Structure formats: C-alpha cells, structure tokens
Amino acid sequence: MKPELVAEIEFAGWTADGLVRQAAFKGLREDKPAKEVQAEKPSPPAKTDTPEPGPSAKTRPVRRKGAKAEVMGVLISSPDKPLWPDAGDGEPVTKEDLARYHEAVGTLFDLDPGPDVPFATVVAAAREMRDRLDELGLVSFCKTTGGKGLHVVTPFAVNKRKPLSWAEAKGFAHDVCEQMARDNPDLYLIKMSKSLRGGRIFLDYLRNDRMATAVAPLSPRARPGATVSMPLNWTQVKSDLYPKRFTVRTVPALLAKTTAWQDYCDGERPLEQAIKRLGKSRRAA
C-alpha cells in the first residue's frame, strides 16, 4: 500500500518506538502532495555563551568568590549565577540582582475615600501627605489610581550595607498614616472596614508588603471608561483634577506632553533619617 493521501493528525507526542501518542484525526490535506511530506527532525538547541558575571561596584557588594549573599534576611546560594546574559549594559543579570530587585525601595500610600467623599477632599489629603513626607525629608510623587482615589509614592535610597526590609517599610507607612489619622480622626482612618468609611478616607498602608499588590503607573483598570493609573506633577494635583480623563484613548498623547515622574530616581532619600524624625515627632505629640 502506497501513501497517497495526506491527513492532519493532532497528537500529544512521540513514543520511544517512534509512534504518535494520543492521536486525533483532524482532516485530509488536499493541498499537500504525499510525496512532499517528510518527517521533521528536531534540531539541537543553539549553544549560547553566557559570560561569567563581573562584579559591579555600583550594583553588587564586593565579596570573595563562592560566598553567599543575604537579601532581605534570606541567604542566596550561588548569587553570582547569571540568569540573563546581558541587561543592555554589558553586564549579566545574576541571581543576586534578581533578589535585590524585589527589595523594598519605596512606600505607597493609597488614599481610598468613602463613597460620599468629594474628590477635592482626596486631593487635599494627598497634598497633606506630601507635606508630611517632606517634613520627614522624603520626596513624594502622586498618581491617579484609575478609580476614585490617589496614590502618593516615595522612593528610598537603598543602603547596600543594610538593606531595608519590607517590615520596616510597612511599619514606617503605618506610623505615618496613624499619625495623620490621629490628627484628624473625623476625616481619616487606618482601619480597612468599609462600614467605618462614611465621610472619611482610608489611609491604606497595607500595600507596603512583600506579597501585596498595587496598580502600577500607566496600568489600565478593569473599570467603565478604560481609565488608567496616571502619573501626575504636583501642580496637577488640585481641586479640579478629573481622573476619569486619563484613559487608554487619551493617555498616549498626554504622555508626549508631561514631565511627571521624570525625576523619580533623583527623589530617592534614605529612610533611616525619616524614621528617626518621625519617632521624634510622635514622642513630642
């Protein structure tokens, strides 16, 4: 019997004997002559030369070869193992680089208003948060959430000798919010319960956790209107701010005109001094 017809077969794989496993007939292929059909042989994967990681004085501490690295209290085995050959700077990205990428490098304050709170009040709360952080020596940035609130974000200057833990970042954020709520309990609260939010703004510090999530800048939201979490200059954060204008349709053109967050990395400040200042102000209160 000569093969004269070509059939399309879906299958899960090949057996050791060269037979197809879990085959299913999909149909005849009249567009392919039988004599042109040949079995394909898998090619061996191409070999890539992964360069040995060269320690960078800017990003990695100097240590002896084979030594372990500690990141956020966890010992990293084989920290110099390259995971990517190049990150665009000629240096491989190592296992330690990836671990440090997940370090706490800032705090996010989520201002989440109750349903009856005017947005102008949320704007005033964001500016108050900015002023409080400024008094602590920190630079802050603001963005819409794509919803009814605002995010105030402050970047940290990372101390490589004593990396900041997520617990420290979260504790700092809690203390800032607690002090703000204590100063004006009729407007702010730090308890998550929605039943308590009538006329008040929930100062959500819980986003500052290793496993917590928060909407990233420029992320579209699953909300009516295709709104986007839009980075803002503080000059835009005023009573007539209308966050619903930032949508998947409008944001691309707006990005060409804005300078918001362009100096974000320049705003990095050490948290240790801010924690000391906050402690003094809490004791004085």
PDB file of C-alpha atoms in Angstrom:
ATOM      1  CA  MET A   1       0.000   0.000   0.000  1.00  0.00           C
ATOM      2  CA  LYS A   2       1.408   3.341  -1.058  1.00  0.00           C
ATOM      3  CA  PRO A   3       0.688   6.567   0.855  1.00  0.00           C
ATOM      4  CA  GLU A   4      -1.454   8.669  -1.469  1.00  0.00           C
ATOM      5  CA  LEU A   5      -3.495  10.771   0.962  1.00  0.00           C
ATOM      6  CA  VAL A   6      -2.205  13.283   3.496  1.00  0.00           C
ATOM      7  CA  ALA A   7      -4.016  13.545   6.811  1.00  0.00           C
ATOM      8  CA  GLU A   8      -3.599  16.155   9.543  1.00  0.00           C
ATOM      9  CA  ILE A   9      -3.221  14.498  12.933  1.00  0.00           C
ATOM     10  CA  GLU A  10      -3.135  16.174  16.339  1.00  0.00           C
ATOM     11  CA  PHE A  11      -1.117  14.230  18.899  1.00  0.00           C
ATOM     12  CA  ALA A  12       0.440  14.606  22.333  1.00  0.00           C
ATOM     13  CA  GLY A  13       3.919  13.385  21.466  1.00  0.00           C
ATOM     14  CA  TRP A  14       6.112  10.577  20.232  1.00  0.00           C
ATOM     15  CA  THR A  15       6.683   7.211  21.891  1.00  0.00           C
ATOM     16  CA  ALA A  16      10.126   5.637  22.206  1.00  0.00           C
ATOM     17  CA  ASP A  17       9.219   3.444  19.205  1.00  0.00           C
ATOM     18  CA  GLY A  18       8.545   6.457  17.004  1.00  0.00           C
ATOM     19  CA  LEU A  19       4.743   6.201  17.157  1.00  0.00           C
ATOM     20  CA  VAL A  20       2.391   9.099  17.887  1.00  0.00           C
ATOM     21  CA  ARG A  21       0.753   9.252  21.287  1.00  0.00           C
ATOM     22  CA  GLN A  22      -2.938  10.177  21.811  1.00  0.00           C
ATOM     23  CA  ALA A  23      -3.553  10.854  18.129  1.00  0.00           C
ATOM     24  CA  ALA A  24      -6.730  12.531  16.842  1.00  0.00           C
ATOM     25  CA  PHE A  25      -7.731  12.808  13.168  1.00  0.00           C
ATOM     26  CA  LYS A  26      -8.275  16.452  12.144  1.00  0.00           C
ATOM     27  CA  GLY A  27      -8.948  16.019   8.418  1.00  0.00           C
ATOM     28  CA  LEU A  28      -7.421  15.384   4.995  1.00  0.00           C
ATOM     29  CA  ARG A  29      -4.974  17.877   3.458  1.00  0.00           C
ATOM     30  CA  GLU A  30      -5.623  18.037  -0.272  1.00  0.00           C
ATOM     31  CA  ASP A  31      -3.212  20.979  -0.572  1.00  0.00           C
ATOM     32  CA  LYS A  32      -0.152  18.831   0.210  1.00  0.00           C
ATOM     33  CA  PRO A  33       1.040  16.030  -2.143  1.00  0.00           C
ATOM     34  CA  ALA A  34       2.085  12.921  -0.234  1.00  0.00           C
ATOM     35  CA  LYS A  35       5.499  12.813  -1.882  1.00  0.00           C
ATOM     36  CA  GLU A  36       6.386  16.243  -0.461  1.00  0.00           C
ATOM     37  CA  VAL A  37       5.662  15.300   3.140  1.00  0.00           C
ATOM     38  CA  GLN A  38       8.760  14.415   5.147  1.00  0.00           C
ATOM     39  CA  ALA A  39       9.276  13.791   8.819  1.00  0.00           C
ATOM     40  CA  GLU A  40      10.941  16.714  10.565  1.00  0.00           C
ATOM     41  CA  LYS A  41      13.830  16.047  12.878  1.00  0.00           C
ATOM     42  CA  PRO A  42      14.282  18.324  15.896  1.00  0.00           C
ATOM     43  CA  SER A  43      17.396  20.447  15.773  1.00  0.00           C
ATOM     44  CA  PRO A  44      19.638  20.602  18.830  1.00  0.00           C
ATOM     45  CA  PRO A  45      19.261  23.866  20.756  1.00  0.00           C
ATOM     46  CA  ALA A  46      21.723  26.541  19.761  1.00  0.00           C
ATOM     47  CA  LYS A  47      24.581  26.963  22.167  1.00  0.00           C
ATOM     48  CA  THR A  48      24.880  30.380  23.719  1.00  0.00           C
ATOM     49  CA  ASP A  49      27.924  31.603  25.528  1.00  0.00           C
ATOM     50  CA  THR A  50      26.832  33.072  28.836  1.00  0.00           C
ATOM     51  CA  PRO A  51      29.560  35.345  30.152  1.00  0.00           C
ATOM     52  CA  GLU A  52      30.786  34.947  33.678  1.00  0.00           C
ATOM     53  CA  PRO A  53      29.343  37.739  35.797  1.00  0.00           C
ATOM     54  CA  GLY A  54      31.701  40.562  36.517  1.00  0.00           C
ATOM     55  CA  PRO A  55      31.056  42.236  39.885  1.00  0.00           C
ATOM     56  CA  SER A  56      29.808  45.776  39.517  1.00  0.00           C
ATOM     57  CA  ALA A  57      30.812  48.261  42.164  1.00  0.00           C
ATOM     58  CA  LYS A  58      27.610  50.157  41.599  1.00  0.00           C
ATOM     59  CA  THR A  59      25.156  47.294  41.999  1.00  0.00           C
ATOM     60  CA  ARG A  60      26.842  44.492  43.950  1.00  0.00           C
ATOM     61  CA  PRO A  61      28.920  44.387  47.120  1.00  0.00           C
ATOM     62  CA  VAL A  62      32.462  43.050  46.792  1.00  0.00           C
ATOM     63  CA  ARG A  63      32.925  39.585  48.314  1.00  0.00           C
ATOM     64  CA  ARG A  64      35.087  36.541  47.794  1.00  0.00           C
ATOM     65  CA  LYS A  65      34.188  34.075  45.065  1.00  0.00           C
ATOM     66  CA  GLY A  66      31.673  31.446  46.177  1.00  0.00           C
ATOM     67  CA  ALA A  67      30.451  33.468  49.158  1.00  0.00           C
ATOM     68  CA  LYS A  68      26.724  33.673  49.773  1.00  0.00           C
ATOM     69  CA  ALA A  69      24.722  36.882  49.701  1.00  0.00           C
ATOM     70  CA  GLU A  70      21.955  37.869  52.096  1.00  0.00           C
ATOM     71  CA  VAL A  71      18.928  39.698  50.708  1.00  0.00           C
ATOM     72  CA  MET A  72      16.027  40.677  52.975  1.00  0.00           C
ATOM     73  CA  GLY A  73      17.265  38.214  55.602  1.00  0.00           C
ATOM     74  CA  VAL A  74      17.463  35.292  53.165  1.00  0.00           C
ATOM     75  CA  LEU A  75      20.753  33.665  52.188  1.00  0.00           C
ATOM     76  CA  ILE A  76      21.104  33.433  48.406  1.00  0.00           C
ATOM     77  CA  SER A  77      23.099  30.455  47.184  1.00  0.00           C
ATOM     78  CA  SER A  78      25.209  30.911  44.040  1.00  0.00           C
ATOM     79  CA  PRO A  79      24.494  34.673  43.996  1.00  0.00           C
ATOM     80  CA  ASP A  80      26.799  35.226  41.004  1.00  0.00           C
ATOM     81  CA  LYS A  81      24.966  32.737  38.800  1.00  0.00           C
ATOM     82  CA  PRO A  82      23.920  34.594  35.606  1.00  0.00           C
ATOM     83  CA  LEU A  83      20.201  34.360  34.845  1.00  0.00           C
ATOM     84  CA  TRP A  84      20.299  36.690  31.813  1.00  0.00           C
ATOM     85  CA  PRO A  85      23.480  37.196  29.772  1.00  0.00           C
ATOM     86  CA  ASP A  86      23.002  40.932  29.351  1.00  0.00           C
ATOM     87  CA  ALA A  87      20.621  43.603  30.609  1.00  0.00           C
ATOM     88  CA  GLY A  88      21.670  46.070  27.934  1.00  0.00           C
ATOM     89  CA  ASP A  89      24.622  47.408  29.899  1.00  0.00           C
ATOM     90  CA  GLY A  90      27.098  44.669  29.044  1.00  0.00           C
ATOM     91  CA  GLU A  91      26.680  43.037  32.459  1.00  0.00           C
ATOM     92  CA  PRO A  92      24.875  39.742  33.141  1.00  0.00           C
ATOM     93  CA  VAL A  93      21.891  39.791  35.495  1.00  0.00           C
ATOM     94  CA  THR A  94      22.696  37.469  38.383  1.00  0.00           C
ATOM     95  CA  LYS A  95      20.626  35.600  40.916  1.00  0.00           C
ATOM     96  CA  GLU A  96      21.517  38.245  43.486  1.00  0.00           C
ATOM     97  CA  ASP A  97      20.469  41.049  41.124  1.00  0.00           C
ATOM     98  CA  LEU A  98      17.031  39.465  40.776  1.00  0.00           C
ATOM     99  CA  ALA A  99      16.682  39.033  44.538  1.00  0.00           C
ATOM    100  CA  ARG A 100      17.602  42.665  45.165  1.00  0.00           C
ATOM    101  CA  TYR A 101      15.098  43.738  42.518  1.00  0.00           C
ATOM    102  CA  HIS A 102      12.405  42.636  44.978  1.00  0.00           C
ATOM    103  CA  GLU A 103      13.747  44.662  47.907  1.00  0.00           C
ATOM    104  CA  ALA A 104      11.666  47.412  49.442  1.00  0.00           C
ATOM    105  CA  VAL A 105      12.642  50.562  47.532  1.00  0.00           C
ATOM    106  CA  GLY A 106       9.786  52.887  48.470  1.00  0.00           C
ATOM    107  CA  THR A 107       6.395  53.234  50.118  1.00  0.00           C
ATOM    108  CA  LEU A 108       2.985  53.671  48.595  1.00  0.00           C
ATOM    109  CA  PHE A 109       0.137  55.410  50.407  1.00  0.00           C
ATOM    110  CA  ASP A 110      -3.263  54.544  48.967  1.00  0.00           C
ATOM    111  CA  LEU A 111      -5.851  57.219  49.734  1.00  0.00           C
ATOM    112  CA  ASP A 112      -9.141  55.340  49.427  1.00  0.00           C
ATOM    113  CA  PRO A 113     -12.199  57.547  50.050  1.00  0.00           C
ATOM    114  CA  GLY A 114     -15.646  56.507  51.182  1.00  0.00           C
ATOM    115  CA  PRO A 115     -18.397  56.790  48.559  1.00  0.00           C
ATOM    116  CA  ASP A 116     -19.606  60.147  49.878  1.00  0.00           C
ATOM    117  CA  VAL A 117     -16.210  61.879  49.999  1.00  0.00           C
ATOM    118  CA  PRO A 118     -15.705  64.580  47.322  1.00  0.00           C
ATOM    119  CA  PHE A 119     -12.639  64.051  45.160  1.00  0.00           C
ATOM    120  CA  ALA A 120     -11.406  67.538  46.046  1.00  0.00           C
ATOM    121  CA  THR A 121     -11.063  66.249  49.622  1.00  0.00           C
ATOM    122  CA  VAL A 122      -8.931  63.345  48.380  1.00  0.00           C
ATOM    123  CA  VAL A 123      -6.733  65.856  46.557  1.00  0.00           C
ATOM    124  CA  ALA A 124      -6.292  67.843  49.769  1.00  0.00           C
ATOM    125  CA  ALA A 125      -5.387  64.620  51.597  1.00  0.00           C
ATOM    126  CA  ALA A 126      -2.721  63.797  49.004  1.00  0.00           C
ATOM    127  CA  ARG A 127      -1.171  67.234  49.369  1.00  0.00           C
ATOM    128  CA  GLU A 128      -1.213  66.876  53.160  1.00  0.00           C
ATOM    129  CA  MET A 129       0.542  63.517  52.848  1.00  0.00           C
ATOM    130  CA  ARG A 130       3.129  65.138  50.577  1.00  0.00           C
ATOM    131  CA  ASP A 131       3.775  67.874  53.143  1.00  0.00           C
ATOM    132  CA  ARG A 132       4.143  65.370  55.981  1.00  0.00           C
ATOM    133  CA  LEU A 133       6.643  63.315  53.997  1.00  0.00           C
ATOM    134  CA  ASP A 134       8.514  66.477  53.046  1.00  0.00           C
ATOM    135  CA  GLU A 135       8.892  67.328  56.752  1.00  0.00           C
ATOM    136  CA  LEU A 136      10.461  63.899  57.208  1.00  0.00           C
ATOM    137  CA  GLY A 137      12.969  64.629  54.442  1.00  0.00           C
ATOM    138  CA  LEU A 138      11.315  62.465  51.780  1.00  0.00           C
ATOM    139  CA  VAL A 139      10.328  63.361  48.222  1.00  0.00           C
ATOM    140  CA  SER A 140       6.927  62.126  47.072  1.00  0.00           C
ATOM    141  CA  PHE A 141       5.101  61.625  43.789  1.00  0.00           C
ATOM    142  CA  CYS A 142       1.403  61.346  43.040  1.00  0.00           C
ATOM    143  CA  LYS A 143      -0.683  59.379  40.554  1.00  0.00           C
ATOM    144  CA  THR A 144      -4.305  58.563  39.986  1.00  0.00           C
ATOM    145  CA  THR A 145      -5.407  55.008  40.723  1.00  0.00           C
ATOM    146  CA  GLY A 146      -7.752  54.722  37.775  1.00  0.00           C
ATOM    147  CA  GLY A 147     -10.512  54.641  40.375  1.00  0.00           C
ATOM    148  CA  LYS A 148     -11.745  57.063  42.999  1.00  0.00           C
ATOM    149  CA  GLY A 149      -8.528  57.501  44.968  1.00  0.00           C
ATOM    150  CA  LEU A 150      -4.957  58.725  44.676  1.00  0.00           C
ATOM    151  CA  HIS A 151      -1.572  57.150  45.350  1.00  0.00           C
ATOM    152  CA  VAL A 152       1.296  59.009  46.997  1.00  0.00           C
ATOM    153  CA  VAL A 153       4.631  57.256  46.435  1.00  0.00           C
ATOM    154  CA  THR A 154       8.039  57.997  47.919  1.00  0.00           C
ATOM    155  CA  PRO A 155      11.277  56.328  46.684  1.00  0.00           C
ATOM    156  CA  PHE A 156      14.070  55.244  49.024  1.00  0.00           C
ATOM    157  CA  ALA A 157      17.809  55.399  48.586  1.00  0.00           C
ATOM    158  CA  VAL A 158      18.813  51.786  49.183  1.00  0.00           C
ATOM    159  CA  ASN A 159      21.588  51.163  51.685  1.00  0.00           C
ATOM    160  CA  LYS A 160      23.502  48.177  50.263  1.00  0.00           C
ATOM    161  CA  ARG A 161      25.218  47.513  53.587  1.00  0.00           C
ATOM    162  CA  LYS A 162      21.927  47.441  55.464  1.00  0.00           C
ATOM    163  CA  PRO A 163      19.098  46.733  53.019  1.00  0.00           C
ATOM    164  CA  LEU A 164      15.658  47.906  54.029  1.00  0.00           C
ATOM    165  CA  SER A 165      13.232  45.131  54.952  1.00  0.00           C
ATOM    166  CA  TRP A 166       9.603  45.125  53.885  1.00  0.00           C
ATOM    167  CA  ALA A 167       8.602  45.034  57.559  1.00  0.00           C
ATOM    168  CA  GLU A 168      10.466  48.302  58.164  1.00  0.00           C
ATOM    169  CA  ALA A 169       8.875  49.953  55.123  1.00  0.00           C
ATOM    170  CA  LYS A 170       5.412  48.807  56.153  1.00  0.00           C
ATOM    171  CA  GLY A 171       5.974  49.880  59.755  1.00  0.00           C
ATOM    172  CA  PHE A 172       7.033  53.340  58.627  1.00  0.00           C
ATOM    173  CA  ALA A 173       3.992  53.679  56.358  1.00  0.00           C
ATOM    174  CA  HIS A 174       1.720  52.575  59.207  1.00  0.00           C
ATOM    175  CA  ASP A 175       3.175  55.141  61.604  1.00  0.00           C
ATOM    176  CA  VAL A 176       2.800  57.984  59.084  1.00  0.00           C
ATOM    177  CA  CYS A 177      -0.833  57.070  58.427  1.00  0.00           C
ATOM    178  CA  GLU A 178      -1.577  56.534  62.115  1.00  0.00           C
ATOM    179  CA  GLN A 179      -0.271  59.987  62.997  1.00  0.00           C
ATOM    180  CA  MET A 180      -2.259  61.579  60.171  1.00  0.00           C
ATOM    181  CA  ALA A 181      -5.450  59.793  61.281  1.00  0.00           C
ATOM    182  CA  ARG A 182      -4.869  60.714  64.917  1.00  0.00           C
ATOM    183  CA  ASP A 183      -4.526  64.382  63.990  1.00  0.00           C
ATOM    184  CA  ASN A 184      -7.830  64.374  62.079  1.00  0.00           C
ATOM    185  CA  PRO A 185      -9.958  61.338  63.052  1.00  0.00           C
ATOM    186  CA  ASP A 186     -13.099  62.832  61.529  1.00  0.00           C
ATOM    187  CA  LEU A 187     -11.540  62.686  58.057  1.00  0.00           C
ATOM    188  CA  TYR A 188      -9.023  59.826  58.145  1.00  0.00           C
ATOM    189  CA  LEU A 189      -8.907  56.249  59.407  1.00  0.00           C
ATOM    190  CA  ILE A 190      -6.482  53.349  59.127  1.00  0.00           C
ATOM    191  CA  LYS A 191      -8.962  50.505  59.645  1.00  0.00           C
ATOM    192  CA  MET A 192      -9.976  48.658  56.496  1.00  0.00           C
ATOM    193  CA  SER A 193     -13.662  48.187  57.418  1.00  0.00           C
ATOM    194  CA  LYS A 194     -15.850  49.829  54.771  1.00  0.00           C
ATOM    195  CA  SER A 195     -18.626  50.334  57.310  1.00  0.00           C
ATOM    196  CA  LEU A 196     -16.441  52.942  59.039  1.00  0.00           C
ATOM    197  CA  ARG A 197     -15.561  54.912  55.913  1.00  0.00           C
ATOM    198  CA  GLY A 198     -18.631  57.122  55.728  1.00  0.00           C
ATOM    199  CA  GLY A 199     -17.341  60.632  55.025  1.00  0.00           C
ATOM    200  CA  ARG A 200     -13.749  59.545  55.618  1.00  0.00           C
ATOM    201  CA  ILE A 201     -10.647  58.452  53.723  1.00  0.00           C
ATOM    202  CA  PHE A 202      -8.976  55.127  54.415  1.00  0.00           C
ATOM    203  CA  LEU A 203      -5.200  55.662  54.604  1.00  0.00           C
ATOM    204  CA  ASP A 204      -4.140  52.294  53.254  1.00  0.00           C
ATOM    205  CA  TYR A 205      -0.576  51.452  54.296  1.00  0.00           C
ATOM    206  CA  LEU A 206      -1.115  47.706  53.760  1.00  0.00           C
ATOM    207  CA  ARG A 207       0.149  47.894  50.179  1.00  0.00           C
ATOM    208  CA  ASN A 208       3.665  48.025  51.601  1.00  0.00           C
ATOM    209  CA  ASP A 209       4.124  44.306  51.989  1.00  0.00           C
ATOM    210  CA  ARG A 210       6.267  41.866  50.031  1.00  0.00           C
ATOM    211  CA  MET A 211       3.198  39.942  48.819  1.00  0.00           C
ATOM    212  CA  ALA A 212       0.817  42.906  48.487  1.00  0.00           C
ATOM    213  CA  THR A 213      -0.100  44.396  45.121  1.00  0.00           C
ATOM    214  CA  ALA A 214      -0.906  47.872  43.869  1.00  0.00           C
ATOM    215  CA  VAL A 215      -1.762  49.141  40.419  1.00  0.00           C
ATOM    216  CA  ALA A 216       1.366  50.194  38.545  1.00  0.00           C
ATOM    217  CA  PRO A 217       1.751  53.576  36.805  1.00  0.00           C
ATOM    218  CA  LEU A 218       0.049  53.669  33.387  1.00  0.00           C
ATOM    219  CA  SER A 219      -1.850  50.439  34.057  1.00  0.00           C
ATOM    220  CA  PRO A 220      -5.368  50.312  32.585  1.00  0.00           C
ATOM    221  CA  ARG A 221      -8.107  49.356  35.024  1.00  0.00           C
ATOM    222  CA  ALA A 222     -10.976  46.929  34.615  1.00  0.00           C
ATOM    223  CA  ARG A 223     -13.467  49.749  35.099  1.00  0.00           C
ATOM    224  CA  PRO A 224     -16.003  51.555  32.939  1.00  0.00           C
ATOM    225  CA  GLY A 225     -14.275  54.095  30.717  1.00  0.00           C
ATOM    226  CA  ALA A 226     -10.934  52.230  30.406  1.00  0.00           C
ATOM    227  CA  THR A 227      -9.283  54.531  32.947  1.00  0.00           C
ATOM    228  CA  VAL A 228      -5.525  54.452  33.546  1.00  0.00           C
ATOM    229  CA  SER A 229      -3.375  54.997  36.633  1.00  0.00           C
ATOM    230  CA  MET A 230      -1.746  58.258  35.543  1.00  0.00           C
ATOM    231  CA  PRO A 231       1.472  59.763  36.992  1.00  0.00           C
ATOM    232  CA  LEU A 232       0.997  63.436  37.849  1.00  0.00           C
ATOM    233  CA  ASN A 233       3.024  66.524  38.585  1.00  0.00           C
ATOM    234  CA  TRP A 234       2.065  68.077  41.900  1.00  0.00           C
ATOM    235  CA  THR A 235       0.902  71.170  40.022  1.00  0.00           C
ATOM    236  CA  GLN A 236      -1.843  68.965  38.550  1.00  0.00           C
ATOM    237  CA  VAL A 237      -2.977  67.733  41.948  1.00  0.00           C
ATOM    238  CA  LYS A 238      -5.565  70.403  42.642  1.00  0.00           C
ATOM    239  CA  SER A 239      -9.271  70.590  43.374  1.00  0.00           C
ATOM    240  CA  ASP A 240     -10.374  70.467  39.721  1.00  0.00           C
ATOM    241  CA  LEU A 241      -8.387  67.293  38.936  1.00  0.00           C
ATOM    242  CA  TYR A 242     -10.613  64.915  36.944  1.00  0.00           C
ATOM    243  CA  PRO A 243      -9.063  61.408  36.961  1.00  0.00           C
ATOM    244  CA  LYS A 244     -11.584  59.951  34.515  1.00  0.00           C
ATOM    245  CA  ARG A 245      -9.973  61.950  31.712  1.00  0.00           C
ATOM    246  CA  PHE A 246      -6.965  59.627  31.830  1.00  0.00           C
ATOM    247  CA  THR A 247      -7.986  56.695  29.654  1.00  0.00           C
ATOM    248  CA  VAL A 248      -6.476  54.194  27.257  1.00  0.00           C
ATOM    249  CA  ARG A 249      -7.517  56.584  24.465  1.00  0.00           C
ATOM    250  CA  THR A 250      -6.170  59.831  25.912  1.00  0.00           C
ATOM    251  CA  VAL A 251      -3.033  58.844  27.835  1.00  0.00           C
ATOM    252  CA  PRO A 252      -0.683  58.134  24.872  1.00  0.00           C
ATOM    253  CA  ALA A 253      -0.985  61.718  23.618  1.00  0.00           C
ATOM    254  CA  LEU A 254      -0.751  63.132  27.148  1.00  0.00           C
ATOM    255  CA  LEU A 255       2.485  61.256  27.810  1.00  0.00           C
ATOM    256  CA  ALA A 256       4.178  63.169  25.000  1.00  0.00           C
ATOM    257  CA  LYS A 257       3.492  66.409  26.874  1.00  0.00           C
ATOM    258  CA  THR A 258       4.076  65.506  30.514  1.00  0.00           C
ATOM    259  CA  THR A 259       7.226  65.560  32.625  1.00  0.00           C
ATOM    260  CA  ALA A 260       5.587  63.769  35.555  1.00  0.00           C
ATOM    261  CA  TRP A 261       7.858  61.411  37.491  1.00  0.00           C
ATOM    262  CA  GLN A 262      10.845  62.065  35.198  1.00  0.00           C
ATOM    263  CA  ASP A 263      12.896  62.947  38.287  1.00  0.00           C
ATOM    264  CA  TYR A 264      11.652  59.938  40.277  1.00  0.00           C
ATOM    265  CA  CYS A 265      15.099  58.392  40.761  1.00  0.00           C
ATOM    266  CA  ASP A 266      16.510  61.777  41.763  1.00  0.00           C
ATOM    267  CA  GLY A 267      13.963  61.790  44.587  1.00  0.00           C
ATOM    268  CA  GLU A 268      15.438  58.771  46.370  1.00  0.00           C
ATOM    269  CA  ARG A 269      16.157  59.532  50.033  1.00  0.00           C
ATOM    270  CA  PRO A 270      17.369  57.304  52.904  1.00  0.00           C
ATOM    271  CA  LEU A 271      14.512  56.064  55.072  1.00  0.00           C
ATOM    272  CA  GLU A 272      16.602  55.745  58.237  1.00  0.00           C
ATOM    273  CA  GLN A 273      16.643  59.514  58.821  1.00  0.00           C
ATOM    274  CA  ALA A 274      12.920  59.777  58.094  1.00  0.00           C
ATOM    275  CA  ILE A 275      12.174  57.072  60.683  1.00  0.00           C
ATOM    276  CA  LYS A 276      14.194  58.977  63.295  1.00  0.00           C
ATOM    277  CA  ARG A 277      12.400  62.241  62.521  1.00  0.00           C
ATOM    278  CA  LEU A 278       9.012  60.520  62.669  1.00  0.00           C
ATOM    279  CA  GLY A 279       9.880  58.959  66.015  1.00  0.00           C
ATOM    280  CA  LYS A 280      10.776  62.361  67.465  1.00  0.00           C
ATOM    281  CA  SER A 281       7.543  63.947  66.237  1.00  0.00           C
ATOM    282  CA  ARG A 282       5.473  61.064  67.660  1.00  0.00           C
ATOM    283  CA  ARG A 283       7.131  61.406  71.060  1.00  0.00           C
ATOM    284  CA  ALA A 284       6.582  65.158  71.038  1.00  0.00           C
ATOM    285  CA  ALA A 285       2.865  64.785  70.206  1.00  0.00           C
TER     286      ALA A 285
END
